[in-house]
XYZ file of C-alpha atoms in Angstrom:
448
model
C -51.855 35.132 -22.319
C -50.061 38.355 -22.275
C -50.999 41.473 -20.464
C -51.347 44.387 -22.591
C -49.894 47.738 -22.023
C -52.576 50.595 -21.922
C -51.304 53.444 -19.813
C -48.748 56.130 -20.934
C -47.131 58.315 -18.348
C -47.416 62.028 -19.135
C -44.144 63.614 -20.611
C -42.723 67.107 -19.649
C -42.021 69.380 -22.565
C -38.145 69.292 -22.051
C -37.031 66.353 -20.063
C -33.448 66.175 -18.636
C -32.417 63.557 -15.979
C -30.324 65.057 -13.066
C -26.782 63.768 -12.946
C -26.317 61.372 -10.140
C -25.102 57.926 -9.102
C -25.966 54.545 -10.472
C -28.210 53.422 -7.433
C -30.231 56.776 -7.715
C -30.652 56.186 -11.326
C -31.775 52.693 -10.820
C -34.408 54.048 -8.332
C -35.759 56.418 -10.778
C -35.976 53.825 -13.514
C -38.234 51.754 -11.222
C -40.938 54.639 -11.584
C -41.084 54.204 -15.338
C -42.413 50.683 -15.170
C -45.619 50.354 -17.115
C -48.868 50.139 -14.959
C -50.034 47.121 -16.924
C -47.322 44.508 -17.681
C -46.911 43.813 -21.444
C -44.191 41.156 -22.577
C -43.133 42.721 -25.900
C -39.889 43.752 -27.581
C -41.263 47.065 -28.850
C -40.006 49.290 -25.976
C -36.404 47.566 -26.058
C -36.206 48.054 -29.908
C -37.234 51.596 -29.738
C -34.585 52.511 -26.935
C -31.817 50.406 -28.713
C -32.523 52.505 -31.848
C -32.129 55.622 -29.820
C -28.756 54.749 -28.394
C -27.390 53.436 -31.785
C -28.049 49.870 -31.827
C -25.299 48.440 -29.468
C -26.657 44.953 -29.844
C -25.294 44.909 -33.494
C -21.880 45.697 -32.163
C -21.167 42.795 -29.822
C -18.598 39.868 -30.052
C -20.161 36.439 -30.629
C -23.094 35.879 -28.341
C -24.257 32.704 -26.646
C -27.754 33.091 -25.597
C -29.246 30.945 -22.701
C -32.831 30.258 -21.718
C -34.433 27.729 -19.525
C -36.014 27.550 -16.022
C -33.231 26.068 -14.041
C -29.457 26.097 -14.108
C -28.947 29.020 -16.654
C -26.656 30.813 -14.192
C -24.716 27.763 -13.230
C -24.179 26.771 -17.022
C -22.992 30.410 -17.659
C -20.702 30.367 -14.715
C -19.078 27.110 -15.993
C -18.647 28.509 -19.661
C -17.101 31.758 -18.250
C -14.618 29.903 -15.885
C -13.619 27.722 -18.814
C -13.292 30.438 -21.424
C -11.358 32.728 -18.904
C -9.063 29.781 -18.278
C -8.443 29.499 -21.954
C -7.474 33.204 -22.053
C -10.621 34.471 -23.415
C -12.200 37.832 -22.502
C -15.932 37.397 -21.590
C -18.804 39.697 -21.162
C -21.686 38.265 -18.945
C -25.113 39.453 -18.445
C -27.209 37.522 -15.696
C -30.051 38.231 -13.425
C -31.147 38.801 -10.698
C -28.299 40.179 -8.610
C -27.739 39.115 -4.927
C -26.155 42.058 -3.286
C -25.194 44.797 -5.748
C -26.660 45.465 -9.352
C -23.164 45.403 -10.704
C -23.149 41.630 -10.472
C -25.580 41.495 -13.469
C -23.014 43.029 -16.001
C -19.371 41.645 -16.155
C -17.145 43.458 -18.602
C -14.187 41.347 -19.991
C -13.845 39.517 -16.740
C -14.609 42.405 -14.250
C -17.841 43.481 -12.645
C -18.796 46.851 -14.026
C -17.669 49.693 -12.057
C -19.826 52.135 -10.344
C -18.776 54.851 -12.765
C -19.297 52.804 -15.991
C -22.738 51.810 -14.697
C -23.860 55.167 -13.978
C -22.865 56.360 -17.354
C -24.751 53.783 -19.415
C -27.633 54.043 -17.252
C -27.754 57.720 -17.363
C -27.434 57.671 -21.200
C -30.377 55.107 -21.527
C -32.366 57.280 -19.152
C -31.722 60.236 -21.223
C -32.570 58.588 -24.529
C -35.807 56.970 -23.181
C -36.988 60.557 -22.157
C -39.338 59.328 -19.567
C -41.312 56.823 -21.602
C -42.834 53.750 -19.787
C -40.335 50.844 -19.946
C -39.624 48.041 -17.518
C -36.574 47.939 -15.082
C -35.218 44.884 -16.865
C -35.653 46.270 -20.391
C -33.850 49.512 -19.880
C -31.018 47.778 -17.835
C -30.666 45.320 -20.525
C -30.101 48.131 -22.999
C -27.467 49.487 -20.655
C -25.710 46.240 -20.667
C -25.515 46.207 -24.425
C -24.070 49.712 -24.412
C -21.465 48.726 -22.005
C -20.636 45.475 -23.853
C -20.286 47.408 -26.973
C -17.706 49.699 -25.760
C -15.414 47.160 -24.010
C -13.450 44.828 -26.136
C -14.113 41.135 -25.506
C -14.133 37.801 -27.351
C -17.595 36.517 -26.437
C -20.899 37.409 -24.658
C -22.665 35.022 -22.397
C -26.183 36.427 -22.218
C -29.108 35.047 -19.881
C -32.814 35.583 -20.453
C -34.668 37.249 -17.655
C -38.292 35.885 -18.273
C -39.213 33.349 -20.944
C -37.378 33.811 -24.070
C -39.448 34.720 -27.125
C -40.517 38.220 -25.842
C -37.711 38.547 -23.406
C -35.707 41.752 -23.570
C -32.628 39.890 -24.438
C -34.202 38.403 -27.473
C -32.956 41.097 -29.954
C -29.598 39.471 -31.042
C -30.284 38.423 -34.683
C -27.598 35.961 -35.192
C -26.099 34.609 -32.003
C -23.104 32.062 -32.146
C -25.138 29.484 -30.004
C -28.332 29.129 -28.239
C -28.772 26.969 -25.219
C -31.806 25.643 -23.573
C -31.419 24.443 -19.943
C -34.113 22.253 -18.316
C -37.568 23.749 -18.369
C -40.159 23.497 -15.693
C -43.213 25.113 -14.429
C -42.366 28.877 -13.171
C -43.853 32.317 -14.015
C -47.073 30.875 -15.070
C -48.653 34.331 -15.129
C -46.523 35.409 -17.932
C -45.516 32.144 -19.922
C -48.423 29.778 -19.649
C -50.032 27.420 -17.345
C -48.642 24.147 -18.983
C -45.240 23.051 -19.469
C -45.827 22.812 -23.093
C -46.612 26.658 -23.265
C -43.670 27.560 -21.257
C -41.205 25.450 -23.468
C -42.731 27.225 -26.470
C -41.947 30.561 -24.951
C -38.318 29.527 -23.911
C -37.514 28.052 -27.382
C -38.452 31.543 -28.790
C -34.708 32.575 -28.580
C -33.816 29.969 -31.318
C -32.613 31.157 -34.689
C -32.715 29.704 -38.053
C -29.216 28.052 -38.852
C -27.790 28.866 -35.287
C -26.937 25.643 -33.307
C -28.934 24.966 -30.273
C -27.548 22.911 -27.356
C -30.285 21.619 -25.037
C -30.310 19.706 -21.624
C -32.697 16.736 -21.535
C -36.148 17.848 -21.071
C -39.060 16.054 -19.238
C -39.698 12.841 -20.910
C -43.496 13.799 -21.818
C -42.326 16.925 -23.548
C -39.136 15.801 -25.283
C -40.791 15.058 -28.709
C -42.657 18.487 -28.712
C -39.443 20.134 -27.667
C -37.340 18.512 -30.545
C -40.275 19.530 -32.958
C -40.129 23.192 -32.004
C -36.315 23.251 -32.584
C -36.816 21.666 -35.817
C -39.479 24.164 -36.809
C -37.101 27.011 -35.866
C -34.494 25.612 -38.341
C -31.765 25.189 -35.488
C -29.399 22.490 -35.718
C -29.919 20.612 -32.341
C -27.485 18.687 -30.065
C -29.248 17.322 -26.887
C -28.129 15.728 -23.773
C -28.609 11.894 -23.780
C -28.317 11.606 -27.708
C -25.205 13.772 -28.555
C -23.426 13.830 -25.245
C -23.565 12.128 -21.931
C -21.980 12.753 -18.512
C -21.503 10.564 -15.616
C -19.478 10.430 -12.320
C -16.070 8.747 -12.748
C -13.901 7.169 -10.136
C -11.924 10.429 -9.595
C -14.193 13.093 -11.335
C -16.472 13.122 -14.244
C -16.480 11.446 -17.643
C -17.992 13.462 -20.616
C -18.929 11.300 -23.586
C -19.850 12.944 -27.048
C -21.048 11.511 -30.289
C -20.103 13.588 -33.460
C -20.026 12.333 -37.000
C -20.833 8.894 -35.866
C -17.721 8.637 -33.551
C -17.909 8.316 -29.760
C -15.365 10.073 -27.803
C -14.716 10.068 -23.853
C -12.910 12.739 -21.865
C -12.148 12.608 -18.138
C -12.438 15.912 -16.092
C -12.331 16.828 -12.356
C -15.536 16.825 -10.368
C -17.225 20.213 -10.472
C -16.548 22.287 -7.394
C -20.224 23.318 -7.172
C -22.140 21.127 -4.873
C -24.910 18.759 -5.983
C -25.254 15.778 -8.516
C -27.069 17.973 -10.769
C -23.969 20.157 -11.230
C -22.455 17.284 -13.467
C -25.312 17.729 -15.829
C -24.802 21.517 -15.949
C -21.058 21.294 -16.416
C -21.809 18.682 -19.093
C -24.073 21.232 -21.039
C -21.342 23.810 -20.779
C -18.698 21.487 -22.265
C -20.831 20.448 -25.057
C -21.596 24.138 -26.001
C -17.923 25.098 -26.026
C -17.248 22.015 -28.071
C -19.565 23.506 -30.826
C -18.593 27.142 -30.543
C -16.973 27.795 -33.800
C -13.796 29.764 -33.892
C -12.881 29.136 -30.282
C -10.312 26.571 -29.011
C -11.025 25.653 -25.419
C -8.705 22.836 -24.382
C -9.455 20.226 -22.039
C -6.810 21.764 -19.683
C -8.880 24.933 -19.659
C -12.038 23.049 -18.954
C -10.574 21.222 -16.074
C -9.337 24.528 -14.644
C -12.803 26.084 -14.921
C -14.351 23.075 -13.239
C -11.942 23.566 -10.315
C -12.498 27.377 -10.065
C -16.134 28.167 -10.988
C -17.964 30.195 -8.352
C -21.717 30.830 -8.519
C -22.894 32.034 -5.039
C -26.182 31.112 -3.500
C -26.371 27.800 -5.324
C -25.824 25.134 -2.654
C -23.258 27.324 -1.237
C -21.364 26.213 1.939
C -20.993 29.342 4.019
C -17.901 28.874 6.028
C -17.259 32.158 7.639
C -19.261 35.393 8.651
C -21.627 36.546 11.569
C -24.284 33.895 10.781
C -21.714 30.986 10.677
C -20.307 32.384 13.949
C -23.701 31.581 15.665
C -23.383 27.846 14.932
C -21.616 25.417 17.463
C -18.677 23.445 16.457
C -19.415 20.767 13.955
C -22.506 22.542 12.388
C -22.820 23.623 8.897
C -24.710 26.429 7.146
C -25.644 26.397 3.445
C -27.555 28.645 1.183
C -29.438 28.033 -2.021
C -31.815 30.566 -3.988
C -34.106 27.716 -5.556
C -37.633 28.384 -5.419
C -39.632 26.073 -7.775
C -40.460 22.577 -7.912
C -37.254 21.613 -9.741
C -35.222 23.235 -7.061
C -37.123 21.401 -4.422
C -36.379 18.019 -6.171
C -32.708 18.937 -6.310
C -32.423 19.833 -2.766
C -34.239 16.427 -1.938
C -31.647 14.573 -3.831
C -28.783 16.349 -2.195
C -30.473 15.630 1.293
C -30.201 11.978 0.404
C -26.516 12.158 0.253
C -26.296 14.011 3.650
C -26.912 11.091 5.933
C -24.362 12.057 8.618
C -26.338 14.913 10.134
C -29.972 15.992 10.527
C -31.027 18.734 7.979
C -33.012 21.843 9.099
C -34.460 24.561 6.875
C -34.835 28.228 7.096
C -37.331 29.232 4.258
C -38.635 32.510 2.773
C -40.537 32.994 -0.386
C -42.069 35.762 -2.563
C -46.068 35.785 -2.546
C -45.808 35.335 -6.461
C -44.544 31.721 -5.995
C -46.174 28.536 -4.682
C -44.186 27.017 -1.770
C -46.143 23.810 -2.169
C -44.455 23.070 -5.465
C -41.101 23.368 -3.735
C -41.765 21.675 -0.442
C -43.601 18.596 -1.847
C -40.348 17.110 -2.682
C -38.860 17.578 0.937
C -41.476 15.524 3.089
C -39.294 13.220 5.176
C -36.170 15.152 4.443
C -36.388 18.215 6.842
C -36.451 17.860 10.581
C -36.953 21.372 11.748
C -38.471 24.030 9.470
C -38.540 27.660 10.382
C -40.386 30.076 8.049
C -39.344 33.878 7.839
C -40.499 36.640 5.807
C -37.695 38.006 3.398
C -36.161 41.058 4.857
C -37.201 44.272 3.128
C -39.351 42.533 0.697
C -43.111 43.900 0.765
C -44.118 41.029 -1.462
C -42.814 38.290 0.701
C -44.953 35.444 2.263
C -45.189 36.120 5.946
C -43.376 33.707 8.321
C -46.622 32.163 9.533
C -47.952 31.683 5.799
C -44.713 29.911 4.931
C -44.761 27.545 8.265
C -48.421 26.724 7.389
C -47.324 25.574 3.862
C -44.682 23.286 5.532
C -46.923 21.774 7.874
C -48.967 20.266 5.122
C -45.892 18.053 4.410
C -45.614 17.048 8.053
C -42.575 19.259 8.894
C -41.913 20.530 12.434
C -42.639 24.007 11.208
C -42.719 27.279 13.010
C -42.461 31.018 12.217
C -39.470 32.934 13.176
C -38.868 36.693 13.411
C -35.684 36.705 11.277
C -32.813 34.530 10.236
C -30.659 34.797 13.354
C -33.799 33.989 15.530
C -34.395 30.948 13.420
C -30.957 29.642 13.706
C -30.805 30.239 17.477
C -34.201 28.314 17.863
C -32.894 25.379 15.664
C -29.666 25.291 17.646
C -31.598 25.114 21.016
C -33.667 22.083 19.744
C -31.006 19.943 17.964
C -27.704 18.323 18.173
C -24.971 18.594 15.608
C -26.753 19.415 12.307
C -26.867 21.220 8.820
C -29.033 24.195 8.417
C -30.065 25.131 4.831
C -31.310 28.744 3.964
C -33.518 28.385 0.839
C -36.640 29.600 -1.034
C -35.683 32.746 -2.866
C -32.684 34.558 -4.518
C -33.863 37.724 -2.661
C -33.603 35.852 0.650
C -30.151 34.503 -0.421
C -29.006 38.117 -1.450
C -30.006 39.385 2.118
C -28.099 36.441 3.649
C -24.877 37.346 1.651
C -25.238 41.023 2.568
C -25.665 40.488 6.190
C -23.014 37.639 6.422
C -19.895 39.763 5.501
C-alpha cells in the first residue's frame, strides 16, 4: 500500500541555513521532500526529538480526522470555545492565501516573525535530511504551540490518520472522526474500508472518540475498529441527533439513558450539511472534560463562525464587481464525490435562479466523482486551469469531463473570462466557483 523511501540526499559536512524570512524558508523546505513518498512517523519523531519534543508540552489536544468537514467542525469548536473565553491553538491545512493561516496561536494567526523563527529552528535541527513539507511544518506548529499559553489545541490531520504527521500525540483529550469517503486512494487504499482503517488510526485506548455517522455499509466495521482501539465511542444517530427547528437547530443528546433537547440558532455557514457539522462540534465539547462551554457560548459560536471557501457567498471584490445587479458569486473548495453531493443538495434549495459553475481541479483527482452528482443541476459550465498550478487539469480536460454528464461545458482562459462568458449567455443567476481549495485560494487572493 505505501511507497517506501529509498533515496537520501547528500549532506554537507557543516550545514547551516541562511537567516531569512518565512516564505523563503518554506521554499527551501520544499526541496527536502523525499524522492519516493513514504508515509511514516519516523522522520517526524526524529525531528521532534531534536527540538525537545514540544508535542509533549501542549495543552489538551482534540485530534480530528476524516475526509470531509474536518475544517468546518474545527471552526465551530474554535468559535464556541473562544466565545466561552478559552484561548485556542489551531492547526489546519491547506492554507488558502498565506501559510500563516495554518497555525493559530491563542486566537491569532501566527505572525511572520514567529513563523520564521520556528521554521528556521526546525530547518536547522533537521540539517538537510529528507522530510516532507507537511512533516516539518507540523513540527514547527508544535514548537509554536508549546511556547504560547493556551487552554486547548484543535489539531487537524493532513492525510489519513495512522501515519499522518499529526499522529504523535500520545494522550489527546478527544479524537473526532468526521464523515469518511473515497479520497487520496494512492496513499490510503482503494476501498472505503481501507480508508476508514487509516483514519481511525488516530484513536487511542481510553480516549473518547466522537464520530459522525458513516456510510451505512461501513458503520459496523467502523464501530468495530473503534472498539478494537479501546476508545469509548459516541456516534451521531445513536448518542446525539441534530435537526432543523422552527427558528434554528435542535440538538438532542442521550447520556446515561436520559434524553435532552437544546435549541440553538441556525449555523451561519451555508448548507444543510452544516447542521451535522455543528452538531458534531457541540457533541465533542459536551464530552470535553474540564471545560465548561455554556449554551450561550455555543449559540454565539454558531452565529460568529467563519470558514472561508466552504459555500462562501462572495459579496465584494473585483470578481463580484463583474456581475450585473441581482447576480450572486459563491465559492467552495470541495473536490471529491461527497462535496459534489453536498453541492447538489444545496442546488436543490436554490430554485429562484439558474446555477452556473466555474470549475478547476488538480490532475491527482477524478472530476467524474465530483460531477456525477451535478447532472441536471448546472446550466452553464466553464472549465479552467488552476492559476499557477502545474499539476492542474487543463480547461479542456475539465470541460470534457463535464460533457459526459450532459452539461453545457466549455473551456475558459481564466476566471474573469469564464464569468464574462456566463454573463453574456444568461439572465440573472448564481455562479459557483468550485473544484479545489487551490483554486479557492487563488480566487480569494485575487478578489481583494
